[in-house]
PDB file of C-alpha atoms in Angstrom:
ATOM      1  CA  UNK A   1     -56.174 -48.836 -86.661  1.00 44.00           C
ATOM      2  CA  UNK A   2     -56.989 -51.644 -89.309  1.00 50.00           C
ATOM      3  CA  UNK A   3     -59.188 -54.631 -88.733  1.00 53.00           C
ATOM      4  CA  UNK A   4     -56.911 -57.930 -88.288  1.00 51.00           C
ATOM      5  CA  UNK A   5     -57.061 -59.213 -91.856  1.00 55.00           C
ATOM      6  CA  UNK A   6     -57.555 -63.026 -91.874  1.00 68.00           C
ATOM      7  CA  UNK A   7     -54.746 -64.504 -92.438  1.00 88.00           C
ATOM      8  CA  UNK A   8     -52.679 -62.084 -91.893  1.00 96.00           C
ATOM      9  CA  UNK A   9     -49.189 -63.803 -92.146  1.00 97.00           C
ATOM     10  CA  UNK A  10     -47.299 -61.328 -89.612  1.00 97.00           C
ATOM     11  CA  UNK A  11     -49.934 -61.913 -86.846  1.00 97.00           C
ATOM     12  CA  UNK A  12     -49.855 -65.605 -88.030  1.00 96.00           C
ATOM     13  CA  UNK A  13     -45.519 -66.094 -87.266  1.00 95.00           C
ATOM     14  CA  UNK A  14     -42.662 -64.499 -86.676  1.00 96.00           C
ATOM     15  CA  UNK A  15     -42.164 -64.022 -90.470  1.00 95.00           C
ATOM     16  CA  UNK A  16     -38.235 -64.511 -90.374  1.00 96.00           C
ATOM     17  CA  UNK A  17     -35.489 -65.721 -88.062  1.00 98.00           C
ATOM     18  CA  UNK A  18     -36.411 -63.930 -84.907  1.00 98.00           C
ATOM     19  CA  UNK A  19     -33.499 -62.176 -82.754  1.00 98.00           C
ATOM     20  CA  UNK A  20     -35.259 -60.545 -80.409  1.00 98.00           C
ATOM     21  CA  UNK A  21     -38.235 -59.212 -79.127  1.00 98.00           C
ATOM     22  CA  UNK A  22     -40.170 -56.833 -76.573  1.00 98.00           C
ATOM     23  CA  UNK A  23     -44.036 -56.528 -76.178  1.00 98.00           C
ATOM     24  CA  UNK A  24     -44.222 -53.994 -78.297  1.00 98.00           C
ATOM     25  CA  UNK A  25     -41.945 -55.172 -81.511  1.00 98.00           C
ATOM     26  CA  UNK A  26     -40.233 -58.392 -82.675  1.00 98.00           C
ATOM     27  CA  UNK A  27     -36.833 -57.804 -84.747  1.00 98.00           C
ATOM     28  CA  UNK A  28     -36.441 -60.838 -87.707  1.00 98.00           C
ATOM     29  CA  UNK A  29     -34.002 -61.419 -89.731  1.00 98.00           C
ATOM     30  CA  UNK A  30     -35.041 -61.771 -93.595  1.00 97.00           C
ATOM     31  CA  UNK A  31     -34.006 -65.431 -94.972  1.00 95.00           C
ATOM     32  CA  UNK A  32     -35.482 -65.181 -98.359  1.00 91.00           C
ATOM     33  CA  UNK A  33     -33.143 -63.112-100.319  1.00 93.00           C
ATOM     34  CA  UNK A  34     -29.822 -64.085-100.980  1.00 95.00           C
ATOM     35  CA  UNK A  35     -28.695 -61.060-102.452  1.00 97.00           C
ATOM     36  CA  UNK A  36     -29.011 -59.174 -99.161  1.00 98.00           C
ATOM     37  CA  UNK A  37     -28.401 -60.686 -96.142  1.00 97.00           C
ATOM     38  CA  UNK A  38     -28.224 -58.216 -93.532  1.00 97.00           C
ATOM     39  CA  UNK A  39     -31.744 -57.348 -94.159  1.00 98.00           C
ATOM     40  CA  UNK A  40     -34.144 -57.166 -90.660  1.00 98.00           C
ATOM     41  CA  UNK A  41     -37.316 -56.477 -90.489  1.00 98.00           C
ATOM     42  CA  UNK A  42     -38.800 -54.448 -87.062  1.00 98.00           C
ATOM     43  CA  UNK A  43     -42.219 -55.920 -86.925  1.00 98.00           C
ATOM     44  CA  UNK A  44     -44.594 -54.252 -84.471  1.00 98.00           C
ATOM     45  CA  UNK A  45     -46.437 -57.492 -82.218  1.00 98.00           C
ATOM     46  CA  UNK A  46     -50.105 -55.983 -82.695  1.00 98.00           C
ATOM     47  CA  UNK A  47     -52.108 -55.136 -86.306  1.00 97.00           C
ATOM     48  CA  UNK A  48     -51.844 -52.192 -87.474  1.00 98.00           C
ATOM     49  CA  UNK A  49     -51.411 -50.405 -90.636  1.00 98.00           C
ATOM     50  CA  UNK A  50     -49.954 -47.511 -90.370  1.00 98.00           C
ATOM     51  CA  UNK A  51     -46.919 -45.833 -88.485  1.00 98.00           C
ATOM     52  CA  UNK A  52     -49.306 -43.295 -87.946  1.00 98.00           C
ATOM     53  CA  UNK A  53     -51.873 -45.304 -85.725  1.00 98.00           C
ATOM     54  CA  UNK A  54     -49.390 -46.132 -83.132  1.00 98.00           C
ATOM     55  CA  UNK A  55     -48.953 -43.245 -80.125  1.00 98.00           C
ATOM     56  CA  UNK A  56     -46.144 -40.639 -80.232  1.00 98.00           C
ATOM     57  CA  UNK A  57     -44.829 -43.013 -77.174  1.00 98.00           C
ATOM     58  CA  UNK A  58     -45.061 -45.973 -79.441  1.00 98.00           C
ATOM     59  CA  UNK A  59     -43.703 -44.582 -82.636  1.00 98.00           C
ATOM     60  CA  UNK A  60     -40.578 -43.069 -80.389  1.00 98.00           C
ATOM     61  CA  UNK A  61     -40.158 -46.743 -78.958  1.00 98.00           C
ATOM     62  CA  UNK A  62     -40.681 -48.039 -82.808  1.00 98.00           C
ATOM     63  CA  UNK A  63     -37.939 -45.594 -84.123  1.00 98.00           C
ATOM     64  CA  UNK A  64     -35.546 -45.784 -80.918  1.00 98.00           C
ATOM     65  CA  UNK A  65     -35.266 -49.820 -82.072  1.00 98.00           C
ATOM     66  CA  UNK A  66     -34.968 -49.073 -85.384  1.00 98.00           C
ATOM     67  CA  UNK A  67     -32.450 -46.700 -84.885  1.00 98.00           C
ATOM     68  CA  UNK A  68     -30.236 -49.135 -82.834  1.00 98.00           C
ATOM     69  CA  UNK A  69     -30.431 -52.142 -85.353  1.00 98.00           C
ATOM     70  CA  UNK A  70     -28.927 -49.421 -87.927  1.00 98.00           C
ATOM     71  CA  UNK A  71     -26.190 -48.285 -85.620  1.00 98.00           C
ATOM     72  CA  UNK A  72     -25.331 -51.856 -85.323  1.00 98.00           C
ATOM     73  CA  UNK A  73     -25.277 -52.702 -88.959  1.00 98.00           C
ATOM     74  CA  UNK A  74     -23.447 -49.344 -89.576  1.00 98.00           C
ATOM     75  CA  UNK A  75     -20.649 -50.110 -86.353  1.00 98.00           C
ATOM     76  CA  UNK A  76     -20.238 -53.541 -88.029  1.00 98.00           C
ATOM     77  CA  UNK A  77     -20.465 -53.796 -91.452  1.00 98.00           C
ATOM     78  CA  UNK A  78     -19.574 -50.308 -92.772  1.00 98.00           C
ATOM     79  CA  UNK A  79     -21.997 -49.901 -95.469  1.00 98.00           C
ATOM     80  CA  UNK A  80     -22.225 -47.746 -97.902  1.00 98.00           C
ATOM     81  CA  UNK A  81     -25.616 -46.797 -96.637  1.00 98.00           C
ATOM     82  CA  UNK A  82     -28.592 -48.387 -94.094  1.00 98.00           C
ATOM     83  CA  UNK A  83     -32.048 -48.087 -96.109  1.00 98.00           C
ATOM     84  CA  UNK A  84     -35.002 -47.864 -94.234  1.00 98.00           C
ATOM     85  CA  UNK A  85     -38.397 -48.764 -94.975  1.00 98.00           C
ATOM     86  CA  UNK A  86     -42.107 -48.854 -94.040  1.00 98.00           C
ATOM     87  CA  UNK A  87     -44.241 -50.223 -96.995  1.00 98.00           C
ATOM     88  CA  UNK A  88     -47.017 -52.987 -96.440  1.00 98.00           C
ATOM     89  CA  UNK A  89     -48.736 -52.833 -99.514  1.00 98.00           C
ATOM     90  CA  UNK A  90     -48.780 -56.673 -99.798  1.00 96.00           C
ATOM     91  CA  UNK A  91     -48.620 -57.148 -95.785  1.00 97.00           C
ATOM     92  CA  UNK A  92     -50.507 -54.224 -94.123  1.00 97.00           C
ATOM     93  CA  UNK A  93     -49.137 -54.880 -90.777  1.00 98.00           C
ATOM     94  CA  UNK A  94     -46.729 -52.436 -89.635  1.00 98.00           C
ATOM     95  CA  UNK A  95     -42.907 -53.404 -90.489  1.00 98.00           C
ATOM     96  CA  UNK A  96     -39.473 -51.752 -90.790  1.00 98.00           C
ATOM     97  CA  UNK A  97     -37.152 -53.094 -93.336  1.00 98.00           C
ATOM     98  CA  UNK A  98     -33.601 -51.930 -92.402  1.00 98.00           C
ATOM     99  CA  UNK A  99     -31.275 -52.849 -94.957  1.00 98.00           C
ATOM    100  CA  UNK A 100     -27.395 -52.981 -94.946  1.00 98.00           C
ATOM    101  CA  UNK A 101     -26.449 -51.733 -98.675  1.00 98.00           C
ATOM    102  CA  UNK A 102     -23.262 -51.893-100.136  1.00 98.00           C
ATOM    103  CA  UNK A 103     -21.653 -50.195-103.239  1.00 98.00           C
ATOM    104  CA  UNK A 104     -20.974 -54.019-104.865  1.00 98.00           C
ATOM    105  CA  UNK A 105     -24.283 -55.369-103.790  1.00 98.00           C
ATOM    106  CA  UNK A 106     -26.458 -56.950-107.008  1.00 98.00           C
ATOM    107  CA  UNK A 107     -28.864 -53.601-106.996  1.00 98.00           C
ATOM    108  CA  UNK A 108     -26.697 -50.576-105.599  1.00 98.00           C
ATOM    109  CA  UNK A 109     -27.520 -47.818-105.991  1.00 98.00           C
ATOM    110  CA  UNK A 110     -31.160 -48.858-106.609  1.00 98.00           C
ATOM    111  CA  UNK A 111     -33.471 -49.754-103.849  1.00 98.00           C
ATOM    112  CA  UNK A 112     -33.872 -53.458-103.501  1.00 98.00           C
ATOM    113  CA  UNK A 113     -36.968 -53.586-105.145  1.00 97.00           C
ATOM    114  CA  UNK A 114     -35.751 -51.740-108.195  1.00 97.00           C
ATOM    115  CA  UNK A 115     -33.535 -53.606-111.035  1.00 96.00           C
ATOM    116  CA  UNK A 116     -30.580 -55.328-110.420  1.00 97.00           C
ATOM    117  CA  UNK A 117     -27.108 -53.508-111.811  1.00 98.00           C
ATOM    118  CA  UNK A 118     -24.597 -56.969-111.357  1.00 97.00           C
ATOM    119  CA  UNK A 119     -24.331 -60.397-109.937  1.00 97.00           C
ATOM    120  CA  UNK A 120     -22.155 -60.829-107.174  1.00 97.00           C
ATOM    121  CA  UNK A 121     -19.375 -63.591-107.186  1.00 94.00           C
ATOM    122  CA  UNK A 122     -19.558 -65.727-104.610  1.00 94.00           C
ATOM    123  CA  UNK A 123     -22.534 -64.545-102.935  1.00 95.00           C
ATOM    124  CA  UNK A 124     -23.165 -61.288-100.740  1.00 97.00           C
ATOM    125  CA  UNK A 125     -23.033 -63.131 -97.604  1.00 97.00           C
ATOM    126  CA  UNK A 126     -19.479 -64.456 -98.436  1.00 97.00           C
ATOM    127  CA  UNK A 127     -18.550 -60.547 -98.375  1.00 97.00           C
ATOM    128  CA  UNK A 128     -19.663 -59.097 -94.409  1.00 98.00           C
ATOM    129  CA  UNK A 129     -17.940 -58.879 -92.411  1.00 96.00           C
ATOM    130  CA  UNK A 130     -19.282 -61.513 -89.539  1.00 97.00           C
ATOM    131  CA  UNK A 131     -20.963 -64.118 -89.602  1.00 97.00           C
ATOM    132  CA  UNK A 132     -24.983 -63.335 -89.568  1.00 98.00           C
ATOM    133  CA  UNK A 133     -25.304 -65.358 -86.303  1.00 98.00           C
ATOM    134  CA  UNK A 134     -22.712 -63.018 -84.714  1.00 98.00           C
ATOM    135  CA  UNK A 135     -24.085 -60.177 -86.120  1.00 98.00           C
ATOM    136  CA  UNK A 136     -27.635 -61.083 -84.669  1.00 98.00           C
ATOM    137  CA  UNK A 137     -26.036 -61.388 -81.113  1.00 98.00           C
ATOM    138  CA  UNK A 138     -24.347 -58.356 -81.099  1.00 98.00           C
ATOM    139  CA  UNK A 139     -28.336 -56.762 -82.501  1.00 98.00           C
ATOM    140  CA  UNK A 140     -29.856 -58.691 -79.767  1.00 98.00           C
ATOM    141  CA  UNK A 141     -27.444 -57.401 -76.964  1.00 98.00           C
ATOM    142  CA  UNK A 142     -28.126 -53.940 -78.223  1.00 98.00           C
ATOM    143  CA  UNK A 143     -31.513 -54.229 -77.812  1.00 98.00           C
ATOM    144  CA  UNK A 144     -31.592 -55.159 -74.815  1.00 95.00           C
ATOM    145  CA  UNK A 145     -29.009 -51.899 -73.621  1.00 79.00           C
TER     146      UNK A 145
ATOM    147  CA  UNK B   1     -21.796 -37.261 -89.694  1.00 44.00           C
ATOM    148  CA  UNK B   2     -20.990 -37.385 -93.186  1.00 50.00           C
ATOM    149  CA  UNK B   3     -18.905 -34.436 -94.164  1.00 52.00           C
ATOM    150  CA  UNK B   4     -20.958 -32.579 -97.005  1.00 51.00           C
ATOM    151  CA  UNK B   5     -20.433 -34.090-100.005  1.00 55.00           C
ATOM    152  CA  UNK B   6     -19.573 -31.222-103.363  1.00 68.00           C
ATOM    153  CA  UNK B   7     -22.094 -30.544-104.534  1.00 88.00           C
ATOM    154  CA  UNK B   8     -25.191 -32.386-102.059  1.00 96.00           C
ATOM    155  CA  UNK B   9     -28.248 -31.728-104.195  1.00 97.00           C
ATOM    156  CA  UNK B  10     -29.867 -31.326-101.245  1.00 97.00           C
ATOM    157  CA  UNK B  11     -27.930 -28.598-100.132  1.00 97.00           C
ATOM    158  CA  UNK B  12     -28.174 -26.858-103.017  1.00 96.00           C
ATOM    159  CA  UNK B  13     -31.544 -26.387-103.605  1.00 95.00           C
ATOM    160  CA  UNK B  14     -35.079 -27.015-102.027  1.00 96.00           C
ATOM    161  CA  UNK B  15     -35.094 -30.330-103.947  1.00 95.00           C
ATOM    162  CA  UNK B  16     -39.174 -30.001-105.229  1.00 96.00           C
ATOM    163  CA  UNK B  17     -41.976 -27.606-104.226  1.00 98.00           C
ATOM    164  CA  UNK B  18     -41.556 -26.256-100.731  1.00 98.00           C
ATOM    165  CA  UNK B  19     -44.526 -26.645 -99.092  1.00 98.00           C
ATOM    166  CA  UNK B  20     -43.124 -25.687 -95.274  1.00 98.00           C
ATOM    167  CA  UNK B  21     -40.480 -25.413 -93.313  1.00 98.00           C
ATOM    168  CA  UNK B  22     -38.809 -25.331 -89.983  1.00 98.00           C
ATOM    169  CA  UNK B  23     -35.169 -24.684 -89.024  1.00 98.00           C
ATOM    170  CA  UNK B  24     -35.010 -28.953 -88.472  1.00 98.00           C
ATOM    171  CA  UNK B  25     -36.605 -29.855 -91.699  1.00 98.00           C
ATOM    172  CA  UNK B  26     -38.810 -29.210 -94.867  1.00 98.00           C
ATOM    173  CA  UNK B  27     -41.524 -30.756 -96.585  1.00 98.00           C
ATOM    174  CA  UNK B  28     -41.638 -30.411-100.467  1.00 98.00           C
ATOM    175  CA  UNK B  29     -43.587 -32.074-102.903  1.00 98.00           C
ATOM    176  CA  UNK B  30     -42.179 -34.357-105.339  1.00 97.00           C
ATOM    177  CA  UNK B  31     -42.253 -32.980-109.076  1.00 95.00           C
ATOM    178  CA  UNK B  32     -41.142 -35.191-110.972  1.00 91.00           C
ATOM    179  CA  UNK B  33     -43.287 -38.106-111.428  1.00 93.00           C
ATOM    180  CA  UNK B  34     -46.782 -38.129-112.935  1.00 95.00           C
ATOM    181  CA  UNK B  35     -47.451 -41.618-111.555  1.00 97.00           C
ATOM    182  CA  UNK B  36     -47.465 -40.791-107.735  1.00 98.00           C
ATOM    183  CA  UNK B  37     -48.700 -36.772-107.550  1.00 97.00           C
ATOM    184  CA  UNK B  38     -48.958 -36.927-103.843  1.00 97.00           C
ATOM    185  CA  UNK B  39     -45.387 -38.071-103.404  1.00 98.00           C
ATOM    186  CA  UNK B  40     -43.664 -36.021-100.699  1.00 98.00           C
ATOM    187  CA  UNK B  41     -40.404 -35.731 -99.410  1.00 98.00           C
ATOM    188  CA  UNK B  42     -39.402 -34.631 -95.761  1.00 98.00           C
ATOM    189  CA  UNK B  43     -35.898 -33.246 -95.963  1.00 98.00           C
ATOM    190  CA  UNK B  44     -33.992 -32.707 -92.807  1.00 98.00           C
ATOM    191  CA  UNK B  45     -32.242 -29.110 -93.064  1.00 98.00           C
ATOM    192  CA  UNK B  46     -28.797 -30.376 -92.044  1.00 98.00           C
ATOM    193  CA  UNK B  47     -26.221 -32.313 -94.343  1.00 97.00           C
ATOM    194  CA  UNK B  48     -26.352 -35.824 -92.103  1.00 98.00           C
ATOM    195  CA  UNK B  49     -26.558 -39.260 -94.040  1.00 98.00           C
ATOM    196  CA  UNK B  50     -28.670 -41.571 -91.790  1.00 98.00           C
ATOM    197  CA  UNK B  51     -30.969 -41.548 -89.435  1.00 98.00           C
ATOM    198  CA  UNK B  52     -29.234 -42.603 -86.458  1.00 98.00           C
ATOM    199  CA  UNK B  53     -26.824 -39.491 -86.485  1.00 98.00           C
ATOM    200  CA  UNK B  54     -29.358 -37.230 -85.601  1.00 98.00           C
ATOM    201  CA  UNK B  55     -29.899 -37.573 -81.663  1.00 98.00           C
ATOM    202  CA  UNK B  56     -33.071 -38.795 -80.043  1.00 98.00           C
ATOM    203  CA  UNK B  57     -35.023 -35.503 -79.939  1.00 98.00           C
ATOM    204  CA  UNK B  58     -33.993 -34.499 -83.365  1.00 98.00           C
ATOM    205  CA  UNK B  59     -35.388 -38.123 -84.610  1.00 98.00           C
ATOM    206  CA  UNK B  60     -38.444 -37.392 -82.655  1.00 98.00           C
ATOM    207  CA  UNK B  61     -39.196 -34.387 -84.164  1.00 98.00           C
ATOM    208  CA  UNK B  62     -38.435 -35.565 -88.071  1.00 98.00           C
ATOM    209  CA  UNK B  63     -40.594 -39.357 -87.065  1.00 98.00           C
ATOM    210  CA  UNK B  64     -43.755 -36.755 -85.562  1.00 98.00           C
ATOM    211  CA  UNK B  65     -43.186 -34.423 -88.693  1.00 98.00           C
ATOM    212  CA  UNK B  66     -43.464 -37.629 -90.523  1.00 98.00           C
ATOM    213  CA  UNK B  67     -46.263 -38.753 -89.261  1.00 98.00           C
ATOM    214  CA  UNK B  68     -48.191 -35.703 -89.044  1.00 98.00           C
ATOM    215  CA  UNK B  69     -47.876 -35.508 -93.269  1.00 98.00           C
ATOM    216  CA  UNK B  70     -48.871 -39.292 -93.626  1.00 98.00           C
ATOM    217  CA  UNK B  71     -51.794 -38.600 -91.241  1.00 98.00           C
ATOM    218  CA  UNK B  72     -53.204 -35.793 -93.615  1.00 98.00           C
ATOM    219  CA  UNK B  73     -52.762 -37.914 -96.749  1.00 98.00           C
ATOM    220  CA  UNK B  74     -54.968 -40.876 -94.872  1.00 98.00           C
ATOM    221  CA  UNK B  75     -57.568 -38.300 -94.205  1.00 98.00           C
ATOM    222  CA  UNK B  76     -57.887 -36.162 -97.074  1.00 98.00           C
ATOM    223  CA  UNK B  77     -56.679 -38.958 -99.792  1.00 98.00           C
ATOM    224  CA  UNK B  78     -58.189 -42.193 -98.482  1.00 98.00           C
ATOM    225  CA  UNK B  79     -55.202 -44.193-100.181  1.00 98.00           C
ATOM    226  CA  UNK B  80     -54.680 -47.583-100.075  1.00 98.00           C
ATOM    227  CA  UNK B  81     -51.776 -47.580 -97.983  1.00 98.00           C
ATOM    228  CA  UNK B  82     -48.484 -44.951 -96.853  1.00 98.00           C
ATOM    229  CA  UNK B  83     -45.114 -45.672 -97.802  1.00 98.00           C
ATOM    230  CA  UNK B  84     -42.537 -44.184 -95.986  1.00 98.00           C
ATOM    231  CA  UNK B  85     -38.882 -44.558 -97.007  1.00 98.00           C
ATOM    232  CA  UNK B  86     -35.436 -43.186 -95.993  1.00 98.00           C
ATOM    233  CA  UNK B  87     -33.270 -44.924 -98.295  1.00 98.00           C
ATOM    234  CA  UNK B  88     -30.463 -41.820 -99.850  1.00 97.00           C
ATOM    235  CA  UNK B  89     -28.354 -44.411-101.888  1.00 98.00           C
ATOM    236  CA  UNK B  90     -27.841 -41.874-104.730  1.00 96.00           C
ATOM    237  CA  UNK B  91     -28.964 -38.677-102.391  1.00 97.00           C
ATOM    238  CA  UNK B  92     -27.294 -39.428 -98.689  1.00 97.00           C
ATOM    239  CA  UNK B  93     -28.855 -36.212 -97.201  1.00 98.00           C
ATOM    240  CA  UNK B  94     -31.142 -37.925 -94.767  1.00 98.00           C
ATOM    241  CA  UNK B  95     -34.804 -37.195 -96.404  1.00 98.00           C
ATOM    242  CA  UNK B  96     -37.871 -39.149 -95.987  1.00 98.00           C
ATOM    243  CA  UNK B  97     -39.930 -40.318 -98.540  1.00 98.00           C
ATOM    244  CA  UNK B  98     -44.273 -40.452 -98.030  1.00 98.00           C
ATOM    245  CA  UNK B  99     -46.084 -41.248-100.652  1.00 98.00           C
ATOM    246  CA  UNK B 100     -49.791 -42.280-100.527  1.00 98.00           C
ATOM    247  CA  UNK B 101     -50.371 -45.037-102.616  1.00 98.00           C
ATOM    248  CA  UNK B 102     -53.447 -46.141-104.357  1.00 98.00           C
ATOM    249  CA  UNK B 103     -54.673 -50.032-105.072  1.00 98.00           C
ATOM    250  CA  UNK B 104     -55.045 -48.537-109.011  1.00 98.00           C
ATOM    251  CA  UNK B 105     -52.177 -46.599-109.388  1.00 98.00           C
ATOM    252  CA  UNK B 106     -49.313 -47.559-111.931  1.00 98.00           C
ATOM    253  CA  UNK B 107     -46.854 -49.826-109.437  1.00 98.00           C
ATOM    254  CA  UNK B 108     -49.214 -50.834-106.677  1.00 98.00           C
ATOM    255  CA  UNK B 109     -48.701 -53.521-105.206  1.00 98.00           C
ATOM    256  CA  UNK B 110     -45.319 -52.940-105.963  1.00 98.00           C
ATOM    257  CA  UNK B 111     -43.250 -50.189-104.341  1.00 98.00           C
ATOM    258  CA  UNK B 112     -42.544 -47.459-106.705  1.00 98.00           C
ATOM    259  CA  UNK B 113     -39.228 -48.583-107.412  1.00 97.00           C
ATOM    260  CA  UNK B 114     -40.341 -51.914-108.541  1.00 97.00           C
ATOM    261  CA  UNK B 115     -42.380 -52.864-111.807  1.00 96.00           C
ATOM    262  CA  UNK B 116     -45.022 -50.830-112.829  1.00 97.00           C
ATOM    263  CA  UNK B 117     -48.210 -52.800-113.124  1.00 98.00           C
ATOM    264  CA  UNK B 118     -50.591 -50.746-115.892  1.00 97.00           C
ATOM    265  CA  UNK B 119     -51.110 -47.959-116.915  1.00 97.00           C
ATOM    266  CA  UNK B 120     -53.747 -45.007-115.523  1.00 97.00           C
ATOM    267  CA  UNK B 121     -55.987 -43.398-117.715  1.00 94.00           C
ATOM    268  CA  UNK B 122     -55.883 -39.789-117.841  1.00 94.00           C
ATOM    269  CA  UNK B 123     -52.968 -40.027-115.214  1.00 95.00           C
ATOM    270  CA  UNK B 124     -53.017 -40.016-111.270  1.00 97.00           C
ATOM    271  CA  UNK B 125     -53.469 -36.418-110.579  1.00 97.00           C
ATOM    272  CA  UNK B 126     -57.081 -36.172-111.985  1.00 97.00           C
ATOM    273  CA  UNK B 127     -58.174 -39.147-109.728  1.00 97.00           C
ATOM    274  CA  UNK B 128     -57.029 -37.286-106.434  1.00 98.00           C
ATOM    275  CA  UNK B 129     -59.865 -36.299-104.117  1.00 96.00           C
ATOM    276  CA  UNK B 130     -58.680 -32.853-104.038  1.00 97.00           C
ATOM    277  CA  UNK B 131     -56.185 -30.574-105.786  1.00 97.00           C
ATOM    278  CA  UNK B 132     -52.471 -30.828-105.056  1.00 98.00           C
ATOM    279  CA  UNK B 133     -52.622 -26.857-103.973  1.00 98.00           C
ATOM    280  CA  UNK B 134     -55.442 -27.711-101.467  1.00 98.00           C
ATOM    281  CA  UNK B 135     -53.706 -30.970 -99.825  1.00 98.00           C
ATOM    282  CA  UNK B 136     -50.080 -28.858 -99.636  1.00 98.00           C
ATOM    283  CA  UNK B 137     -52.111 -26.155 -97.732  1.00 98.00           C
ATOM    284  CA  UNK B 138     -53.895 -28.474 -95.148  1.00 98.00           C
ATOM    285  CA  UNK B 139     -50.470 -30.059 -95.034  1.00 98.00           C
ATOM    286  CA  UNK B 140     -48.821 -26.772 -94.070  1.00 98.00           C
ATOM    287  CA  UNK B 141     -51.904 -25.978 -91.370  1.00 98.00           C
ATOM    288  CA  UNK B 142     -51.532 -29.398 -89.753  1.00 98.00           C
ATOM    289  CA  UNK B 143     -47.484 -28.821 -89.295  1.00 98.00           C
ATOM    290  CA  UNK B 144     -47.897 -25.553 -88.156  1.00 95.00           C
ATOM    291  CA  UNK B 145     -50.532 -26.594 -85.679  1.00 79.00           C
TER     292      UNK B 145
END
């Protein structure tokens, strides 16, 4: 378990659109990149570090959310693949990036934080299948089941 | 459940130095990259794509295995931080990637996919606190245990 660093901008705000939360874990959705829209992020509420820290009841609670935000995205988008991710090294505070990916998307089959491979016309957005706002209902009701 | 794909590379073969095993899963060690020597890979045994096909216990099991490996690279490495990945956009044989990651090493703070930032002298592996042998045997006592 890691100190709180000061600031630390995940214990500072929500860090993204937020679409739902428990006690334990907040799920945002990430605004900031264009070229992937269906991009969450399962933030856990209290600082830590690493996935490791938390208790085998937490982590199963962590994953069991994680696991239903991909089965969503996978139910309603039909990607070509859900990434999942737990890095930190900028923002030590434990967070799951779970990323729709799709075989036309600017960096597929590279992981979003490799090098791009093509623009896409007329945005990614323009291309799922709903409407994000719909999408982060049908997350948020899912959550809740 | 994807059907398995001909030929899954992960099928195939081990996929990097087999360091243990169970019938759910393996660990190996990642071979082929000289700037992140303590780069493993959990591999689950059976051809699924994503995480959310396997069912809750199986998930359990792979998230505990998980954290059991990151939990002996904290102790024994002292990195700067664990990444943990499941991402399969080439590979989509569900494996996860943990990789301890070091505030000198070439692409920190940037995941490995990203940029690399500079280069290490004399390369990664000598600046490890012990040798790769050692940490793949305390790795194969602590998922045993």
């Amino acid at each position: 378990m890691s100190p709180t660093p000061s600031p630390c901008p995940l214990c500072l705000d929500a860090g993204g659109l937020l679409v739902h939360q428990t006690p334990q874990w907040r799920l945002i959705r990430v605004l900031d990149d264009a070229n992937f829209p269906a991009f969450y992020r399962l933030v856990w509420q209290a600082h830590v570090a690493e996935f490791s820290a938390l208790s085998k009841a937490e982590r199963s609670a962590c994953m069991e959310a994680v696991a239903t935000v991909e089965r969503v995205l996978l139910a309603q988008l039909r990607p070509a693949k859900i990434n999942l991710a737990s890095l930190g090294n900028m923002v030590p505070h434990l967070h799951w990036h779970v990323i729709a990916r799709f075989d036309w998307d600017s960096h597929f089959p590279n992981p979003v934080w490799g090098a791009a491979q093509r623009e896409v016309a007329g945005g990614a957005q323009a291309r799922l299948a709903l409407p994000l706002e719909t999408l982060d209902r049908l997350l948020s009701e899912a959550l809740v089941a």
